[in-house]
CSV table of C-alpha atoms in Angstrom, one decimal:
chain,number,residue,atom,x,y,z
Y,1,MET,CA,76.6,-8.8,-176.2
Y,2,MET,CA,78.4,-12.1,-177.0
Y,3,GLU,CA,80.5,-13.5,-174.2
Y,4,ASP,CA,84.3,-13.7,-174.8
Y,5,GLU,CA,84.3,-17.5,-174.9
Y,6,ASP,CA,81.4,-17.5,-177.3
Y,7,ILE,CA,83.5,-15.3,-179.6
Y,8,SER,CA,86.4,-17.7,-179.2
Y,9,GLU,CA,84.2,-20.6,-180.4
Y,10,LEU,CA,83.7,-18.7,-183.6
Y,11,ASN,CA,87.2,-17.4,-184.1
Y,12,GLY,CA,89.2,-20.3,-182.7
Y,13,ARG,CA,90.6,-20.7,-179.2
Y,14,GLN,CA,93.2,-18.3,-178.1
Y,15,CYS,CA,96.1,-19.0,-175.7
Y,16,ILE,CA,96.0,-16.6,-172.8
Y,17,VAL,CA,99.8,-16.4,-172.8
Y,18,THR,CA,100.9,-16.3,-176.5
Y,19,ARG,CA,97.6,-14.8,-177.7
Y,20,GLU,CA,97.8,-17.2,-180.6
Y,21,SER,CA,94.6,-19.0,-181.8
Y,22,GLY,CA,94.8,-22.7,-182.4
Y,23,SER,CA,93.0,-26.0,-182.6
Y,24,VAL,CA,91.7,-27.6,-179.4
Y,25,ASP,CA,94.2,-30.4,-180.1
Y,26,ASP,CA,97.0,-28.0,-179.4
Y,27,LEU,CA,95.5,-26.3,-176.4
Y,28,ILE,CA,94.5,-27.2,-172.8
Y,29,ARG,CA,91.3,-25.8,-171.4
Y,30,PHE,CA,91.1,-24.6,-167.7
Y,31,VAL,CA,88.2,-23.6,-165.6
Y,32,ALA,CA,87.6,-22.3,-162.1
Y,33,ALA,CA,86.1,-24.8,-159.7
Y,34,PRO,CA,83.3,-23.5,-157.3
Y,35,ASP,CA,85.9,-22.8,-154.7
Y,36,GLY,CA,88.0,-20.8,-157.2
Y,37,THR,CA,90.7,-23.4,-157.8
Y,38,VAL,CA,92.0,-23.5,-161.3
Y,39,VAL,CA,91.3,-26.9,-162.8
Y,40,PRO,CA,92.6,-28.5,-166.0
Y,41,ASP,CA,89.7,-29.7,-168.3
Y,42,LEU,CA,91.5,-32.0,-170.7
Y,43,LYS,CA,88.2,-33.5,-172.0
Y,44,ARG,CA,86.7,-29.9,-172.5
Y,45,LYS,CA,83.5,-30.9,-170.8
Y,46,LEU,CA,83.5,-29.0,-167.5
Y,47,PRO,CA,80.8,-26.2,-167.2
Y,48,GLY,CA,81.5,-22.5,-166.9
Y,49,ARG,CA,83.8,-20.0,-168.5
Y,50,GLY,CA,87.0,-21.6,-169.7
Y,51,CYS,CA,90.4,-20.3,-170.9
Y,52,TRP,CA,93.0,-21.9,-173.0
Y,53,VAL,CA,96.8,-22.4,-172.7
Y,54,LYS,CA,99.1,-23.8,-175.4
Y,55,ALA,CA,99.9,-27.4,-174.6
Y,56,GLU,CA,103.5,-26.7,-173.7
Y,57,ARG,CA,104.8,-26.9,-170.1
Y,58,ALA,CA,106.8,-23.8,-170.4
Y,59,VAL,CA,103.8,-21.8,-171.6
Y,60,LEU,CA,101.7,-23.1,-168.8
Y,61,GLU,CA,104.3,-22.2,-166.2
Y,62,LYS,CA,104.4,-18.7,-167.6
Y,63,ALA,CA,100.6,-18.4,-167.2
Y,64,ILE,CA,101.0,-19.5,-163.6
Y,65,ALA,CA,103.9,-17.1,-162.9
Y,66,LYS,CA,102.1,-14.1,-164.4
Y,67,ASN,CA,98.8,-15.0,-162.7
Y,68,LEU,CA,97.0,-14.9,-166.1
Y,69,PHE,CA,94.2,-17.2,-165.0
Y,70,ALA,CA,92.3,-14.6,-162.9
Y,71,ARG,CA,92.2,-12.1,-165.8
Y,72,ALA,CA,91.1,-14.7,-168.3
Y,73,LEU,CA,88.5,-16.4,-166.2
Y,74,LYS,CA,87.3,-13.0,-164.7
Y,75,VAL,CA,87.1,-14.3,-161.2
Y,76,LYS,CA,89.4,-14.6,-158.2
Y,77,VAL,CA,91.2,-17.9,-158.5
Y,78,VAL,CA,93.7,-20.0,-156.6
Y,79,VAL,CA,96.3,-21.8,-158.7
Y,80,PRO,CA,97.2,-25.1,-156.9
Y,81,GLU,CA,100.8,-25.9,-156.3
Y,82,GLY,CA,102.2,-28.3,-158.8
Y,83,LEU,CA,99.5,-27.5,-161.5
Y,84,ALA,CA,102.0,-28.3,-164.3
Y,85,ASP,CA,102.8,-31.7,-162.8
Y,86,GLN,CA,99.1,-32.3,-162.3
Y,87,VAL,CA,98.5,-31.6,-166.0
Y,88,ASP,CA,101.4,-33.9,-167.0
Y,89,HIS,CA,99.9,-36.7,-164.8
Y,90,LEU,CA,96.4,-36.3,-166.3
Y,91,MET,CA,97.7,-36.3,-169.8
Y,92,ALA,CA,99.7,-39.5,-169.1
Y,93,ALA,CA,96.7,-41.2,-167.5
Y,94,ASP,CA,94.5,-40.2,-170.4
Y,95,LEU,CA,97.0,-41.7,-172.8
Y,96,ALA,CA,97.2,-44.9,-170.8
Y,97,GLY,CA,93.4,-45.2,-170.7
Y,98,MET,CA,93.3,-44.8,-174.5
Y,99,ILE,CA,96.0,-47.4,-175.0
Y,100,SER,CA,93.8,-49.8,-172.9
Y,101,MET,CA,90.8,-49.0,-175.2
Y,102,ALA,CA,92.9,-49.5,-178.3
Y,103,ARG,CA,94.3,-52.8,-177.0
Y,104,LYS,CA,90.7,-54.1,-176.5
Y,105,ALA,CA,89.8,-52.9,-180.0
Y,106,GLY,CA,92.7,-54.8,-181.5
Y,107,GLU,CA,94.4,-51.6,-182.5
Y,108,PHE,CA,97.5,-51.8,-180.2
Y,109,VAL,CA,100.0,-54.7,-180.1
Y,110,SER,CA,103.1,-55.1,-178.1
Y,111,GLY,CA,106.2,-57.3,-178.2
Y,112,PHE,CA,109.2,-56.8,-180.6
Y,113,ALA,CA,108.1,-59.4,-183.1
Y,114,LYS,CA,104.5,-58.1,-183.4
Y,115,VAL,CA,105.8,-54.5,-183.6
Y,116,ASP,CA,108.3,-55.3,-186.3
Y,117,SER,CA,105.7,-57.2,-188.4
Y,118,ALA,CA,103.1,-54.3,-188.0
Y,119,VAL,CA,105.7,-51.8,-189.1
Y,120,ARG,CA,107.0,-53.7,-192.1
Y,121,SER,CA,103.5,-54.6,-193.3
Y,122,GLY,CA,102.4,-51.0,-193.1
Y,123,LYS,CA,99.7,-51.7,-190.6
Y,124,ALA,CA,101.3,-49.5,-187.9
Y,125,ILE,CA,100.4,-45.8,-187.7
Y,126,ALA,CA,102.8,-45.2,-184.9
Y,127,VAL,CA,105.2,-47.0,-182.6
Y,128,LEU,CA,105.8,-46.5,-178.9
Y,129,HIS,CA,108.8,-47.5,-176.8
Y,130,ALA,CA,109.3,-47.4,-173.1
Y,131,GLN,CA,111.8,-44.7,-172.1
Y,132,ASP,CA,114.1,-47.3,-170.7
Y,133,ALA,CA,113.8,-49.7,-173.7
Y,134,ALA,CA,117.2,-51.2,-174.8
Y,135,ASP,CA,118.9,-49.1,-177.5
Y,136,ASP,CA,119.2,-52.2,-179.7
Y,137,GLY,CA,115.5,-52.9,-179.8
Y,138,VAL,CA,114.7,-49.2,-180.5
Y,139,ARG,CA,117.3,-49.2,-183.3
Y,140,LYS,CA,115.9,-52.3,-184.9
Y,141,VAL,CA,112.4,-51.0,-184.9
Y,142,GLY,CA,113.7,-47.7,-186.3
Y,143,GLN,CA,115.4,-49.6,-189.2
Y,144,ALA,CA,112.0,-51.3,-189.9
Y,145,ARG,CA,110.3,-47.9,-190.0
Y,146,LYS,CA,112.9,-46.5,-192.4
Y,147,ALA,CA,112.7,-49.6,-194.6
Y,148,PHE,CA,108.9,-49.3,-194.9
Y,149,HIS,CA,109.2,-45.6,-195.6
Y,150,MET,CA,111.6,-46.2,-198.5
Y,151,LEU,CA,109.6,-49.1,-200.0
Y,152,ALA,CA,106.3,-47.4,-199.7
Y,153,GLU,CA,107.7,-44.1,-200.8
Y,154,THR,CA,105.5,-42.3,-198.2
Y,155,ASP,CA,105.9,-38.6,-197.3
Y,156,GLU,CA,106.8,-39.3,-193.7
Y,157,GLU,CA,108.1,-42.2,-191.6
Y,158,ILE,CA,105.9,-43.9,-189.1
Y,159,PRO,CA,106.2,-41.7,-186.0
Y,160,ALA,CA,107.7,-43.0,-182.8
Y,161,TYR,CA,107.1,-41.9,-179.2
Y,162,ARG,CA,108.6,-42.7,-175.8
Y,163,PRO,CA,105.9,-41.6,-173.4
Y,164,PHE,CA,106.5,-43.7,-170.2
Y,165,SER,CA,109.3,-45.0,-168.1
Y,166,ALA,CA,108.9,-48.5,-166.6
Y,167,GLU,CA,107.9,-46.9,-163.3
Y,168,GLU,CA,105.2,-44.8,-164.9
Y,169,MET,CA,103.8,-47.8,-166.7
Y,170,VAL,CA,103.6,-49.9,-163.5
Y,171,LYS,CA,101.6,-47.1,-161.9
Y,172,LEU,CA,99.4,-46.3,-164.9
Y,173,MET,CA,99.0,-49.7,-166.7
Y,174,GLY,CA,100.0,-52.4,-164.2
Y,175,GLU,CA,100.7,-55.7,-166.1
Y,176,ASN,CA,99.7,-54.1,-169.4
Y,177,GLY,CA,103.0,-52.2,-169.7
Y,178,PHE,CA,105.2,-52.6,-172.8
Y,179,ILE,CA,108.7,-52.2,-174.0
Y,180,HIS,CA,107.8,-51.8,-177.7
Y,181,ALA,CA,104.3,-51.4,-179.1
Y,182,SER,CA,102.6,-50.6,-182.4
Y,183,VAL,CA,99.5,-48.5,-182.8
Y,184,LEU,CA,97.2,-49.7,-185.6
Y,185,ALA,CA,94.6,-47.8,-187.6
Y,186,GLY,CA,91.2,-47.2,-186.1
Y,187,LYS,CA,89.4,-44.7,-183.9
Y,188,ALA,CA,91.0,-45.8,-180.7
Y,189,GLY,CA,94.4,-46.2,-182.3
Y,190,GLU,CA,94.2,-42.7,-183.7
Y,191,GLY,CA,93.2,-41.5,-180.2
Y,192,VAL,CA,96.4,-43.0,-178.8
Y,193,VAL,CA,98.6,-41.2,-181.4
Y,194,LYS,CA,96.9,-37.9,-180.8
Y,195,ARG,CA,97.4,-38.2,-177.0
Y,196,ALA,CA,101.0,-39.5,-177.4
Y,197,ARG,CA,101.8,-36.5,-179.6
Y,198,LEU,CA,100.2,-34.1,-177.2
Y,199,LEU,CA,102.1,-35.5,-174.2
Y,200,GLU,CA,105.4,-35.4,-176.1
Y,201,ARG,CA,104.8,-31.8,-177.0
Y,202,PHE,CA,103.9,-30.8,-173.5
Y,203,ARG,CA,107.0,-32.4,-172.0
Y,204,SER,CA,109.6,-31.9,-174.6
Y,205,LEU,CA,108.8,-28.3,-175.4
Y,206,GLY,CA,108.3,-27.6,-171.7
Y,207,ASN,CA,111.9,-28.5,-170.8
Y,208,ALA,CA,110.7,-31.5,-168.8
Y,209,ARG,CA,114.0,-33.2,-169.0
Y,210,GLU,CA,115.8,-30.4,-167.1
Y,211,LYS,CA,113.0,-30.4,-164.6
Y,212,GLY,CA,113.4,-34.1,-164.0
Y,213,SER,CA,109.8,-35.2,-164.9
Y,214,GLY,CA,111.1,-38.2,-166.8
Y,215,ALA,CA,109.9,-37.2,-170.2
Y,216,LEU,CA,111.9,-38.1,-173.2
Y,217,MET,CA,111.5,-37.7,-176.7
Y,218,ASN,CA,110.5,-38.2,-179.9
Y,219,LYS,CA,111.3,-39.3,-183.3
Y,220,CYS,CA,113.5,-42.3,-182.5
């Protein structure tokens, strides 16, 4: 008989809370470590039976509160304190790592002038702002996004994300932090956009603002 997870590979992953099937880009995989601790597997590479939770903080917290991991993983598990915060940190670190890769690949530029140029020329596939970026700078980049959208007659504006505060960037990126940045087309650049979107979704739909995690967001 086919294992539950093998079936899910064929029919799409299913969130253990909402029971909705979805893409791996919209879900977070969890496994049980050898000592029974529930561990997030963002890269989906850890061995053993896994279970899936919709990438929203509120949904994850419901899985924790209802103790759904034991039933889904079919073993006795221990949910570590602060699991939702751990996932938030891992997602932020994953985004920071991908930004570093994109920068090395020439697919990530920072500084207002470079960002404005990338947006107006159509080279930008997304823009990022620090959460504490000045309103004037965010507004001016937003005007450039709208101008390109109107001239190019595209279906959607270039998306904007505000994933990190200055404090987070110092911890995650050191001197490579930014106030305004543009993500350019390419494999690494697309990886940045995917991770920025996922982190935004996890935080904004998980009521992170009310919980004081410092997440803000989205279409600026």
